XYZ file of C-alpha atoms in Angstrom:
754
model
C 23.947 -14.412 -20.786
C 22.895 -16.223 -17.771
C 19.443 -16.693 -16.880
C 18.570 -16.887 -13.189
C 15.569 -18.031 -10.862
C 14.923 -15.062 -9.170
C 12.469 -11.970 -8.996
C 12.370 -9.302 -11.568
C 10.703 -7.607 -8.891
C 8.555 -5.721 -11.197
C 5.267 -8.267 -11.250
C 3.749 -5.232 -10.607
C 4.460 -1.330 -12.054
C 3.344 0.853 -10.462
C 1.250 1.041 -6.678
C -1.451 3.165 -6.412
C -1.465 4.393 -2.192
C -5.033 6.732 -1.582
C -7.629 6.684 0.983
C -10.346 5.159 -0.314
C -13.482 7.305 0.982
C -11.441 10.454 -0.097
C -10.444 9.288 -4.225
C -11.577 5.858 -4.805
C -14.985 6.018 -6.766
C -13.655 9.038 -9.136
C -10.186 10.253 -9.511
C -8.313 7.116 -8.377
C -10.295 4.289 -10.238
C -10.349 6.541 -13.481
C -6.379 6.987 -12.976
C -6.060 2.733 -12.306
C -8.140 1.844 -15.574
C -6.222 4.331 -17.522
C -3.286 2.768 -16.563
C -4.447 -0.990 -16.965
C -5.854 0.472 -20.431
C -2.581 1.750 -21.568
C -0.967 -1.793 -20.817
C 0.634 -0.887 -17.734
C 0.227 -3.288 -14.452
C -1.200 -1.249 -12.079
C -1.647 -2.218 -8.212
C -4.814 -0.606 -6.306
C -5.065 -1.776 -2.553
C -8.606 -0.932 -0.759
C -7.403 -0.063 3.103
C -11.044 -0.128 3.887
C -11.281 -3.773 3.439
C -8.113 -4.223 5.395
C -7.798 -6.013 8.845
C -5.485 -6.104 11.727
C -2.338 -3.608 12.597
C 0.521 -5.537 10.256
C 0.686 -4.541 6.419
C 0.318 -7.956 4.823
C 2.289 -9.765 2.719
C 0.310 -9.664 -0.733
C 0.217 -5.688 0.171
C 4.060 -5.083 1.194
C 4.876 -7.428 -1.946
C 2.593 -5.633 -4.402
C 4.650 -2.232 -3.106
C 8.168 -3.805 -3.263
C 7.805 -5.127 -6.762
C 6.716 -2.135 -9.040
C 9.032 0.116 -10.068
C 6.498 3.357 -9.477
C 4.751 4.000 -6.084
C 2.099 7.002 -6.425
C 0.784 8.195 -4.005
C -2.519 10.492 -3.891
C -2.564 13.028 -0.829
C -5.266 14.181 0.009
C -7.488 16.085 2.660
C -7.929 12.641 4.992
C -4.811 10.706 3.770
C -2.629 10.919 7.013
C -5.528 9.938 8.713
C -5.564 6.542 7.349
C -2.259 4.198 9.083
C -2.465 2.047 6.654
C -1.765 4.893 3.794
C 1.062 5.992 6.198
C 2.657 2.741 6.361
C 2.604 1.984 2.721
C 4.081 5.092 2.253
C 6.993 4.259 4.918
C 7.677 0.860 2.522
C 7.312 3.547 -0.335
C 10.401 5.365 1.000
C 12.158 2.445 2.091
C 12.054 1.048 -1.427
C 13.149 3.891 -2.673
C 16.483 4.344 -0.863
C 16.841 0.434 -1.231
C 15.837 -0.807 -4.318
C 15.946 2.625 -6.524
C 12.165 3.008 -7.237
C 10.662 6.210 -8.489
C 7.676 8.135 -5.974
C 5.683 10.218 -8.288
C 3.246 12.239 -5.680
C -0.199 13.695 -6.245
C -1.536 16.346 -4.169
C -4.616 16.020 -4.909
C -6.662 18.572 -3.365
C -3.692 19.483 -0.135
C -0.712 21.728 -0.808
C 2.708 20.438 -1.011
C 3.296 22.092 2.363
C 0.911 21.081 4.256
C 2.027 17.183 3.402
C 6.039 18.728 4.059
C 5.319 20.202 7.403
C 1.821 18.260 8.263
C 0.114 21.471 8.656
C -4.281 21.531 8.476
C -5.777 18.304 8.161
C -2.823 16.504 8.444
C -1.829 18.202 11.791
C -4.847 17.103 13.013
C -4.892 13.549 12.185
C -1.604 13.165 14.155
C -3.111 14.951 16.727
C -5.541 12.248 16.629
C -3.229 9.279 16.427
C -0.980 10.899 19.127
C -4.423 10.674 21.716
C -5.165 6.748 20.744
C -2.172 6.293 22.338
C -1.957 3.053 20.349
C 1.355 3.615 18.350
C 5.027 4.357 19.595
C 6.752 7.908 19.247
C 9.092 5.989 16.835
C 6.328 5.000 14.567
C 5.200 8.144 14.112
C 7.840 10.051 13.928
C 8.828 7.362 10.980
C 5.217 8.408 9.293
C 6.235 12.043 9.939
C 9.547 11.414 8.248
C 8.121 9.825 5.402
C 5.512 12.663 4.597
C 8.327 15.031 4.757
C 10.559 13.524 2.215
C 8.015 12.484 -0.310
C 5.912 15.942 0.296
C 9.650 17.293 -1.041
C 9.821 15.395 -4.344
C 8.524 17.131 -7.524
C 5.066 16.095 -8.077
C 1.621 16.712 -9.548
C -0.730 20.328 -7.427
C -4.184 19.495 -8.829
C -4.764 21.448 -5.855
C -3.498 24.719 -7.487
C -3.310 23.497 -11.063
C -5.579 26.389 -13.150
C -8.503 25.106 -14.831
C -8.622 21.879 -13.646
C -8.985 19.135 -15.620
C -8.595 15.741 -14.355
C -8.983 13.687 -17.880
C -6.333 15.424 -19.084
C -4.394 15.335 -16.560
C -4.925 11.728 -16.351
C -3.725 11.149 -20.072
C -0.265 13.312 -18.940
C 0.590 11.402 -15.988
C -0.192 7.661 -18.195
C 2.684 9.251 -20.533
C 4.651 10.388 -18.103
C 4.655 6.551 -15.944
C 4.944 4.727 -19.346
C 8.133 6.517 -20.445
C 9.516 6.079 -16.957
C 8.663 2.425 -17.237
C 10.284 1.953 -20.808
C 13.226 4.486 -20.093
C 16.292 2.622 -19.670
C 15.663 -1.633 -18.804
C 16.379 -4.518 -20.064
C 14.409 -7.102 -20.759
C 13.702 -9.523 -17.822
C 12.045 -13.491 -17.969
C 8.866 -13.840 -17.137
C 9.344 -17.026 -15.542
C 11.530 -16.212 -11.995
C 11.615 -17.390 -8.440
C 11.554 -14.565 -5.941
C 15.024 -14.323 -4.210
C 14.728 -10.804 -2.077
C 17.446 -11.450 -0.672
C 20.910 -11.094 -3.150
C 19.094 -8.049 -4.058
C 18.471 -6.508 -1.080
C 22.019 -7.219 0.237
C 23.025 -5.522 -2.855
C 21.190 -2.638 -3.322
C 21.923 -2.080 0.847
C 25.126 -2.003 -0.386
C 25.165 0.299 -3.132
C 21.687 2.345 -3.428
C 21.972 4.466 -0.914
C 25.374 5.773 -1.504
C 24.013 8.040 -4.087
C 27.297 10.026 -4.039
C 29.793 7.490 -3.739
C 31.094 5.780 -7.393
C 30.999 1.965 -6.638
C 31.902 -0.879 -8.874
C 30.896 -4.402 -7.932
C 31.319 -7.562 -8.651
C 28.679 -10.797 -9.182
C 30.938 -14.037 -9.491
C 29.534 -17.317 -9.641
C 29.750 -20.581 -11.294
C 27.912 -20.403 -15.022
C 24.109 -20.894 -15.039
C 23.624 -19.971 -11.510
C 22.192 -16.838 -12.996
C 24.628 -13.891 -12.406
C 23.468 -12.342 -15.731
C 19.820 -12.136 -14.227
C 21.028 -11.004 -11.001
C 23.219 -7.684 -12.488
C 20.046 -6.438 -14.576
C 17.303 -6.407 -11.749
C 20.394 -4.200 -10.061
C 20.561 -2.428 -13.290
C 16.898 -1.839 -13.863
C 16.441 -0.590 -10.052
C 18.952 1.759 -10.270
C 17.998 3.071 -13.643
C 15.738 5.692 -13.121
C 18.210 7.734 -11.040
C 20.868 7.594 -14.538
C 21.083 9.643 -17.392
C 23.437 7.666 -18.774
C 23.499 4.117 -18.763
C 25.415 1.490 -20.898
C 24.594 -2.209 -20.763
C 27.162 -4.660 -22.282
C 26.235 -7.729 -22.560
C 28.326 -10.959 -23.225
C 31.527 -9.542 -23.602
C 33.439 -12.596 -23.555
C 31.883 -13.729 -26.906
C 31.330 -10.384 -28.665
C 34.818 -9.844 -27.956
C 36.091 -13.027 -29.433
C 34.124 -12.627 -32.329
C 33.848 -8.146 -32.570
C 37.132 -7.197 -31.084
C 36.946 -5.681 -27.809
C 36.757 -2.030 -30.023
C 33.317 -2.632 -31.031
C 32.068 -2.787 -27.137
C 34.259 0.432 -26.878
C 31.989 2.180 -29.736
C 29.105 0.530 -28.497
C 29.902 1.549 -24.350
C 30.135 5.368 -26.028
C 27.215 5.824 -28.381
C 25.297 4.362 -25.620
C 26.507 7.136 -22.808
C 26.454 9.588 -25.136
C 22.973 9.203 -26.912
C 24.389 8.365 -31.020
C 24.795 6.101 -33.898
C 27.739 3.562 -33.536
C 28.507 5.439 -37.470
C 29.344 8.255 -35.659
C 31.986 7.094 -33.293
C 35.460 5.711 -35.560
C 37.996 3.741 -33.176
C 40.601 2.160 -35.437
C 42.211 0.595 -31.976
C 42.146 -0.435 -28.540
C 44.148 2.375 -27.644
C 42.290 5.083 -29.658
C 38.990 3.392 -27.705
C 40.825 4.172 -24.125
C 41.638 7.527 -25.233
C 37.918 8.144 -26.325
C 36.456 7.021 -23.210
C 38.299 8.895 -21.059
C 37.961 11.936 -22.645
C 34.237 11.547 -23.992
C 33.281 10.050 -20.848
C 34.961 11.854 -18.335
C 32.863 13.785 -15.417
C 29.619 12.007 -16.278
C 27.708 10.260 -13.432
C 26.595 6.965 -15.551
C 25.119 3.567 -14.708
C 27.303 1.050 -16.644
C 26.617 -3.142 -16.436
C 29.802 -5.007 -18.008
C 28.578 -8.862 -18.496
C 30.490 -12.168 -18.577
C 33.863 -10.812 -18.100
C 36.865 -13.402 -18.724
C 39.754 -11.442 -18.775
C 40.839 -8.846 -16.635
C 42.410 -6.687 -19.557
C 38.501 -6.519 -20.559
C 38.093 -4.420 -17.360
C 41.487 -2.116 -18.149
C 40.244 -1.309 -21.686
C 36.143 -0.789 -20.674
C 36.794 1.458 -17.646
C 40.458 1.775 -16.457
C 40.472 3.828 -13.657
C 37.859 4.523 -11.294
C 38.601 8.416 -11.870
C 37.263 8.106 -15.605
C 33.588 8.614 -14.792
C 31.996 10.835 -12.916
C 30.847 10.565 -8.580
C 27.909 8.674 -7.828
C 28.180 6.600 -11.194
C 27.654 2.722 -10.395
C 29.225 -0.210 -12.279
C 28.408 -3.510 -12.119
C 30.606 -6.522 -13.349
C 29.327 -10.402 -14.027
C 32.110 -13.012 -14.532
C 32.694 -17.232 -13.693
C 36.194 -16.585 -12.093
C 36.050 -14.512 -9.375
C 40.080 -13.564 -10.180
C 38.795 -11.947 -12.849
C 37.121 -9.388 -9.929
C 40.804 -9.142 -8.149
C 41.909 -5.851 -9.184
C 42.125 -2.285 -7.204
C 38.829 -0.661 -9.441
C 36.399 -3.496 -7.942
C 34.983 -1.862 -4.213
C 32.727 -5.147 -3.575
C 32.549 -8.636 -4.764
C 29.407 -10.963 -4.402
C 29.181 -14.191 -4.734
C 26.110 -15.939 -6.060
C 25.823 -19.299 -5.515
C 23.054 -22.200 -5.872
C 18.800 -21.996 -4.810
C 18.132 -23.470 -1.950
C 15.654 -26.186 -2.247
C 12.284 -24.641 -2.039
C 13.262 -21.792 -4.265
C 14.316 -24.571 -6.347
C 10.693 -26.113 -6.528
C 9.009 -23.246 -6.704
C 11.273 -22.690 -10.471
C 10.981 -26.080 -11.378
C 7.284 -25.795 -10.550
C 6.923 -22.501 -12.987
C 8.484 -24.623 -15.937
C 6.591 -28.044 -15.384
C 3.557 -26.756 -14.161
C 3.156 -22.964 -15.136
C 2.444 -22.323 -11.226
C 4.226 -21.912 -7.711
C 3.769 -25.171 -6.894
C 3.424 -28.556 -7.858
C 0.467 -30.785 -7.922
C -0.100 -32.609 -5.206
C 0.306 -36.043 -6.485
C 3.468 -34.814 -8.350
C 4.815 -33.502 -5.182
C 7.503 -36.263 -4.363
C 8.349 -36.585 -7.753
C 9.399 -33.104 -8.191
C 11.555 -32.907 -5.119
C 13.195 -35.983 -6.411
C 14.112 -33.582 -9.444
C 15.118 -30.575 -7.569
C 17.556 -32.925 -5.937
C 19.483 -34.174 -9.178
C 18.849 -30.732 -10.488
C 21.158 -30.091 -7.770
C 19.991 -26.242 -7.227
C 21.418 -24.905 -10.531
C 18.442 -22.571 -12.267
C 19.541 -23.439 -15.457
C 19.309 -26.972 -15.029
C 15.925 -26.431 -13.018
C 14.985 -24.614 -16.383
C 15.770 -27.119 -19.075
C 14.540 -29.861 -16.655
C 11.324 -28.713 -15.833
C 10.227 -27.906 -19.248
C 11.517 -31.299 -20.340
C 9.038 -32.945 -17.647
C 5.796 -30.586 -18.865
C 6.067 -32.991 -22.122
C 5.525 -35.552 -21.105
C 3.016 -37.866 -19.006
C 3.296 -38.457 -15.342
C 4.017 -41.863 -15.691
C 6.834 -41.213 -18.060
C 8.461 -39.107 -15.247
C 10.119 -42.127 -13.283
C 11.764 -43.166 -16.756
C 12.911 -39.422 -17.048
C 14.099 -39.356 -13.824
C 15.955 -42.344 -13.799
C 17.788 -41.372 -16.540
C 18.718 -38.088 -15.036
C 20.161 -39.871 -11.794
C 22.834 -41.653 -13.601
C 24.219 -38.317 -14.955
C 26.975 -36.871 -11.960
C 25.862 -33.841 -10.204
C 28.876 -31.989 -11.294
C 28.294 -32.764 -14.910
C 25.644 -29.977 -15.901
C 25.998 -30.423 -19.235
C 24.974 -33.777 -19.097
C 22.309 -33.421 -17.177
C 20.930 -31.122 -20.182
C 21.846 -33.202 -22.684
C 19.008 -35.289 -21.540
C 16.434 -32.603 -22.887
C 18.138 -33.003 -26.772
C 18.248 -36.539 -26.631
C 14.473 -36.040 -26.420
C 14.872 -34.022 -29.696
C 13.623 -35.910 -32.876
C 16.752 -36.158 -35.844
C 15.527 -32.522 -37.572
C 15.872 -30.941 -34.372
C 18.522 -32.164 -33.507
C 20.096 -31.135 -36.336
C 18.749 -27.427 -35.810
C 20.475 -27.416 -32.268
C 23.470 -28.301 -33.174
C 23.812 -25.868 -35.585
C 22.625 -22.634 -33.913
C 25.371 -24.039 -30.769
C 28.139 -23.914 -33.134
C 27.279 -21.305 -35.677
C 24.275 -19.502 -35.327
C 24.085 -17.946 -31.760
C 23.500 -13.886 -32.122
C 21.954 -14.289 -36.095
C 18.926 -13.173 -37.280
C 16.098 -16.534 -36.843
C 14.407 -15.871 -40.751
C 17.696 -15.765 -42.411
C 18.673 -18.553 -40.633
C 15.911 -20.409 -41.662
C 16.507 -20.024 -45.153
C 19.172 -23.128 -45.111
C 16.966 -25.393 -42.670
C 14.065 -24.523 -45.023
C 16.029 -25.994 -48.080
C 17.153 -29.407 -46.505
C 13.297 -29.899 -45.378
C 13.724 -30.048 -41.823
C 11.001 -27.615 -40.947
C 12.637 -25.059 -38.627
C 9.725 -22.973 -37.568
C 8.340 -26.310 -35.831
C 11.610 -27.235 -34.929
C 12.544 -23.394 -33.475
C 9.095 -23.467 -31.745
C 9.795 -27.109 -29.747
C 13.677 -25.648 -28.793
C 12.119 -23.044 -27.216
C 9.545 -25.030 -25.487
C 12.600 -27.492 -23.610
C 14.215 -24.148 -22.623
C 16.921 -24.805 -25.103
C 16.974 -22.003 -26.817
C 15.222 -18.471 -26.851
C 14.293 -15.978 -29.296
C 14.545 -12.131 -28.536
C 12.746 -9.389 -29.104
C 14.664 -8.259 -32.237
C 14.335 -11.934 -33.217
C 17.640 -13.114 -32.805
C 18.992 -16.919 -31.626
C 19.958 -16.887 -27.989
C 21.537 -19.711 -26.231
C 22.564 -20.097 -22.557
C 26.279 -20.723 -22.053
C 25.878 -24.088 -20.349
C 23.586 -25.286 -23.676
C 25.758 -24.288 -25.893
C 28.869 -25.573 -24.288
C 27.267 -29.205 -24.312
C 25.995 -28.962 -28.262
C 29.788 -28.488 -28.869
C 30.575 -31.053 -26.651
C 28.423 -33.450 -28.407
C 29.495 -32.515 -31.232
C 32.947 -33.132 -30.654
C 31.566 -36.808 -28.949
C 29.707 -38.283 -31.767
C 33.362 -38.515 -33.896
C 34.992 -39.281 -31.024
C 36.755 -36.233 -30.578
C 38.403 -36.578 -33.942
C 38.277 -33.060 -36.071
C 38.110 -34.518 -39.443
C 35.000 -36.699 -38.297
C 32.934 -34.144 -36.692
C 30.095 -32.515 -39.080
C 30.861 -29.018 -37.669
C 33.808 -27.254 -36.685
C 34.009 -23.952 -35.560
C 37.254 -24.061 -33.432
C 39.443 -21.758 -35.629
C 42.154 -23.228 -34.366
C 41.155 -27.001 -35.583
C 39.298 -25.771 -38.584
C 42.873 -24.268 -39.975
C 44.593 -27.454 -38.591
C 42.222 -29.434 -40.633
C 42.483 -26.978 -43.852
C 46.144 -27.929 -43.815
C 45.365 -32.113 -43.678
C 45.359 -33.932 -46.916
C 42.848 -36.556 -45.216
C 38.870 -36.914 -47.048
C 36.764 -34.644 -44.705
C 33.439 -35.958 -45.741
C 31.874 -36.405 -42.702
C 32.275 -32.040 -41.996
C 29.553 -30.263 -43.499
C 30.150 -26.667 -41.609
C 33.178 -25.010 -41.283
C 34.690 -21.858 -39.829
C 38.391 -19.830 -40.348
C 38.947 -16.939 -39.437
C 42.630 -15.518 -40.494
C 44.040 -12.485 -37.972
C 46.037 -10.667 -40.825
C 45.172 -9.412 -44.090
C 47.055 -11.984 -46.224
C 44.643 -14.829 -45.671
C 45.704 -17.644 -46.739
C 46.439 -19.179 -50.555
C 43.484 -21.673 -51.269
C 44.618 -24.462 -53.583
C 42.062 -26.593 -55.240
C 42.207 -29.566 -53.132
C 42.133 -28.189 -49.921
C 38.600 -27.173 -50.978
C 37.956 -30.742 -53.073
C 38.732 -32.925 -49.411
C 35.225 -31.148 -48.595
C 32.941 -32.759 -50.465
C 29.469 -32.382 -47.828
C 29.659 -29.075 -47.154
C 27.273 -27.011 -46.499
C 28.480 -24.191 -44.605
C 31.316 -22.258 -45.193
C 32.037 -18.772 -42.994
C 35.307 -17.275 -43.520
C 36.395 -14.026 -41.765
C 39.750 -12.358 -43.088
C 41.464 -10.555 -39.860
C 42.080 -6.185 -40.343
C 45.044 -4.309 -40.467
C 45.373 -3.725 -36.670
C 45.369 -7.286 -36.095
C 47.903 -7.193 -38.685
C 50.470 -5.394 -36.723
C 50.174 -6.981 -34.088
C 50.797 -10.402 -35.434
C 53.358 -9.109 -37.632
C 56.138 -9.768 -36.132
C 55.462 -13.445 -35.514
C 53.917 -14.035 -38.674
C 56.308 -12.378 -41.221
C 58.901 -15.324 -41.072
C 56.428 -17.873 -41.312
C 55.197 -16.403 -44.320
C 58.575 -16.129 -46.180
C 59.080 -19.614 -45.732
C 55.463 -20.792 -46.492
C 54.218 -18.774 -48.955
C 57.314 -16.910 -50.589
C 56.192 -13.457 -50.134
C 58.500 -10.987 -49.771
C 57.967 -8.025 -46.227
C 55.153 -6.207 -46.147
C 56.261 -2.763 -45.673
C 52.147 -0.643 -46.227
C 49.263 -1.058 -44.913
C 47.557 -0.268 -48.577
C 49.127 -3.529 -49.769
C 47.768 -5.732 -47.366
C 45.076 -8.023 -48.827
C 44.029 -11.349 -49.591
C 45.632 -13.116 -52.473
C 43.654 -13.034 -55.766
C 42.450 -16.025 -57.696
C 42.483 -17.863 -54.302
C 41.236 -21.250 -55.761
C 44.153 -22.457 -59.030
C 42.380 -25.409 -61.417
C 39.170 -27.194 -60.591
C 35.821 -24.940 -60.722
C 32.734 -25.688 -59.317
C 33.866 -26.930 -55.869
C 31.922 -27.678 -52.409
C 28.646 -28.115 -54.865
C 26.400 -28.901 -51.649
C 27.438 -25.441 -50.422
C 23.822 -23.428 -48.845
C 25.339 -20.746 -46.712
C 28.677 -18.610 -47.303
C 29.737 -15.832 -45.910
C 33.656 -14.707 -46.616
C 34.210 -11.068 -45.170
C 36.586 -8.829 -45.816
C 37.206 -10.028 -49.346
C 38.902 -7.471 -51.540
C 37.644 -6.414 -54.702
C 40.298 -8.677 -56.982
C 39.145 -11.504 -54.701
C 38.111 -14.537 -57.539
C 34.987 -16.336 -56.449
C 34.668 -18.036 -59.806
C 35.711 -21.673 -58.454
C 33.110 -21.927 -56.316
C 29.985 -23.676 -57.046
C 26.733 -21.551 -56.869
C 23.802 -23.959 -58.102
C 22.698 -24.908 -53.758
C 23.069 -21.163 -52.229
C 21.326 -19.660 -50.580
C 22.378 -17.645 -48.134
C 25.419 -15.291 -49.418
C 27.296 -12.900 -47.111
C 30.358 -10.864 -48.291
C 30.209 -7.988 -45.697
C 32.879 -6.127 -44.733
C 34.731 -6.993 -48.170
C 35.998 -3.950 -50.935
C 34.217 -5.504 -54.131
C 32.993 -2.721 -56.307
C 29.752 -2.862 -59.075
C 32.156 -3.226 -61.369
C 33.339 -6.701 -59.327
C 33.736 -9.598 -61.651
C 32.293 -12.002 -59.187
C 29.002 -10.733 -60.019
C 28.462 -12.569 -63.192
C 29.186 -15.871 -61.170
C 26.810 -15.171 -58.317
C 24.191 -14.471 -60.753
C 24.087 -18.637 -61.539
C 23.116 -18.727 -57.751
C 19.082 -19.328 -58.871
C 18.527 -20.491 -55.503
C 20.074 -17.435 -53.911
C 17.714 -16.208 -50.656
C 19.610 -14.041 -48.706
C 21.973 -11.466 -50.251
C 24.172 -9.597 -47.471
C 26.598 -6.670 -48.677
C 26.438 -5.098 -45.002
C 29.361 -2.806 -44.595
C 30.893 -2.852 -48.598
C 32.054 0.515 -48.182
C 33.490 0.425 -51.717
C 30.080 0.206 -53.530
C 29.522 3.008 -55.083
C 26.439 1.916 -56.889
C 25.079 -2.048 -56.816
C 25.525 -4.309 -59.222
C 22.793 -5.526 -61.955
C 20.183 -8.365 -59.850
C 18.405 -9.604 -62.797
C 19.141 -13.471 -62.539
C 18.493 -13.995 -59.185
C 14.711 -14.289 -59.585
C 14.688 -15.879 -56.097
C 16.043 -13.404 -53.680
C 14.016 -12.432 -51.107
C 16.235 -10.773 -48.759
C 18.818 -7.451 -50.097
C 20.814 -6.264 -47.014
C 22.838 -3.246 -47.867
C 23.043 -1.394 -44.340
C 25.784 0.944 -43.650
C 27.279 0.902 -47.480
C 28.286 4.503 -47.069
C 29.627 5.138 -50.520
C 26.211 3.707 -52.173
C 24.766 6.368 -54.134
C 23.247 4.650 -56.934
C 20.684 1.219 -56.873
C 20.570 -0.262 -60.459
C 17.455 -0.315 -62.041
C 17.371 -3.930 -62.469
C 16.361 -4.290 -58.749
C 12.456 -3.889 -60.325
C 13.130 -7.856 -61.590
C 13.507 -8.912 -57.934
C 10.047 -9.902 -57.794
C 9.966 -12.202 -55.065
C 11.916 -9.563 -52.747
C 10.383 -9.282 -49.588
C 12.746 -7.091 -47.403
C 15.266 -4.291 -48.490
C 17.790 -2.756 -45.869
C 19.772 0.281 -46.848
C 19.472 2.261 -43.519
C 23.024 4.140 -42.697
C 23.438 4.146 -46.276
C 23.782 8.267 -45.856
C 24.649 9.077 -49.318
C 21.923 7.238 -51.277
C 19.506 10.002 -51.715
C 16.898 7.780 -54.344
C 15.962 4.483 -55.401
C 14.863 4.028 -59.115
C 11.291 3.860 -59.915
C 11.642 0.252 -60.548
C 10.985 -0.076 -56.417
C 7.332 0.333 -57.368
C 7.079 -2.903 -59.029
C 8.460 -4.888 -56.115
C 5.052 -6.408 -55.538
C 6.027 -8.524 -52.821
C 8.454 -5.981 -51.024
C 7.134 -5.552 -46.941
C 10.042 -3.962 -45.232
C 12.215 -1.307 -46.950
C 14.557 0.228 -44.339
C 15.863 3.501 -44.955
C 16.790 4.707 -41.281
C 19.633 7.385 -41.709
C 19.533 7.919 -45.560
C 18.914 11.024 -47.760
C 16.040 9.656 -49.214
C 13.005 11.826 -50.669
C 9.797 12.241 -48.288
C 8.415 10.500 -51.274
C 8.963 7.221 -50.133
C 6.111 6.611 -48.505
C 4.805 5.995 -51.585
C 6.846 3.166 -52.255
C 5.838 -0.087 -50.846
C 6.802 -0.729 -47.073
């Protein structure tokens, strides 16, 4: 997902418009303080302090930035030209940017505002008598009052037993709910480019009854995703049904398109993932058409790289209800050249002034450089070439160094060709120490999207001081850790890291320390040379038959510390069956398989030597069958073990071998649906995290869990058949998190550690 140098449009969240003499000292002051106390960024203007005839840039910006405007209509509100000008601006922002107006009728009736009667009629008589305002201006003021006066708001004037304190509490809760509803998170370090936002909103915003499908395209790192998120945030208050599908390209590669179809349906229908069962892509298409038909929705499809992804996620225009808005981002303009897309918008690199502002935010934590840094900052901007991600990373790099080092750093940057952004970003990589480089490359090749705390376990065991390293990587803008503690890295930086890994081995796979590409990994597995350089390997088989591993194949990886193996699914097998049958018959001598139930990874896949891969610290082997033989693998140094999505039961022979993993800290059994009972946990004295999320058949946890005195997290979420835990759970003195959402656990679990 891409980061962009743009204003979120939301530096302020709420704009208060009021006539000072009427309400400032009482109601408005109380409301403002209550909003601030609730953590809501509110802007309160004092119209009595203004000079001149026009709204100043600061006030104009405050209105445009706010998600919600609250005009407080008092008896003399319309007598203030400033209040009327503010109101016109609010209406413009509502039409063009999707902002919400929440009017308060303080001591006037809504009809007086709507029809300009009573004191409002007298106010316009006075304005017109002065002859200072054109008929067009007067008409705009009246139109704004009529429109806002017709909106649903709060009529304090007619409220029985009027208690302003109670009302303000209610209003703050309502505002808080509106602000938090349906928005996606944006970076704190953004630079305003209202022209992009305004142009798109002018096209799709006002036409609320028309369906619009728009595509935003541009080079990687230019900020397509962030611009799309801003548009999504501004449109979001107007839609009950919303969905943001992020990083579709990578998510579809790792989890399949069915995963995205599931997320789309569950988000729109507001259901849990487990309640939506999609067995294949075609079934997902039919379900989207049937379940979402007629619904007016807001959809953001982030990082589409294949036209087929559009076909299976949104299909034809008539899949969704009238007035729906779909925003698509893609690096490839050709992907957007389909009948469904109404309009495309190209996002280009930043101009020099905006580039300087963004660089300054990261280098100086301000909107402009210090005076004696201006020339050298402009030099840095020129090197970055207007690419936001490059400006962000270079600015962060410069901020970590003294001024006398800037020339040295920029001279290095100047040697990098302008077109090769990844080479520019490598300057930041070279500034890291060896430990930080190691963790960065691990992340780039394997750990994007992983929980930070789990990844730390492996790095801790090798004494890489990961907490410090991750902090440095964040400060250098090479990685991000989101609100869910998930590790994230920009595509360009990820690609740069992977290219470094390849270049360090002179592009020879056998000499790479990390092999993440599935095709390269399979080819590497077949070669007979020693692979002592390889430390991390990812294998993926797109069919359940997998591969019959011989001892020699793993004996050639003496230094492997990380192994990830993903088996295929039944659906994938049938897609590949015709092309694979002949190959398997020739290579492995297996008979034609005709029954889905017969497809499985071969048992006893190791055939000779025991205790292979002695340096292995992280093992993730998914989709294994219940008769899978793990006994040949060394458990001596294993720290993280994931057997997610496997068909093993509590009677599986492998449990006794896993007990030899005396250093094991994390055991992940997510979605092991055949697990009715847990195994005996005795022997795993150092286990700290036990994850059994979505084990749908689990009904019993073995009492040996009480022996896990170092356990800090137990996750049994969505084990919906689990009714209770053994009393031994109370012996877990280190337990900090007990996650039980989606289970049938008794109310008395409140007495358990949490």
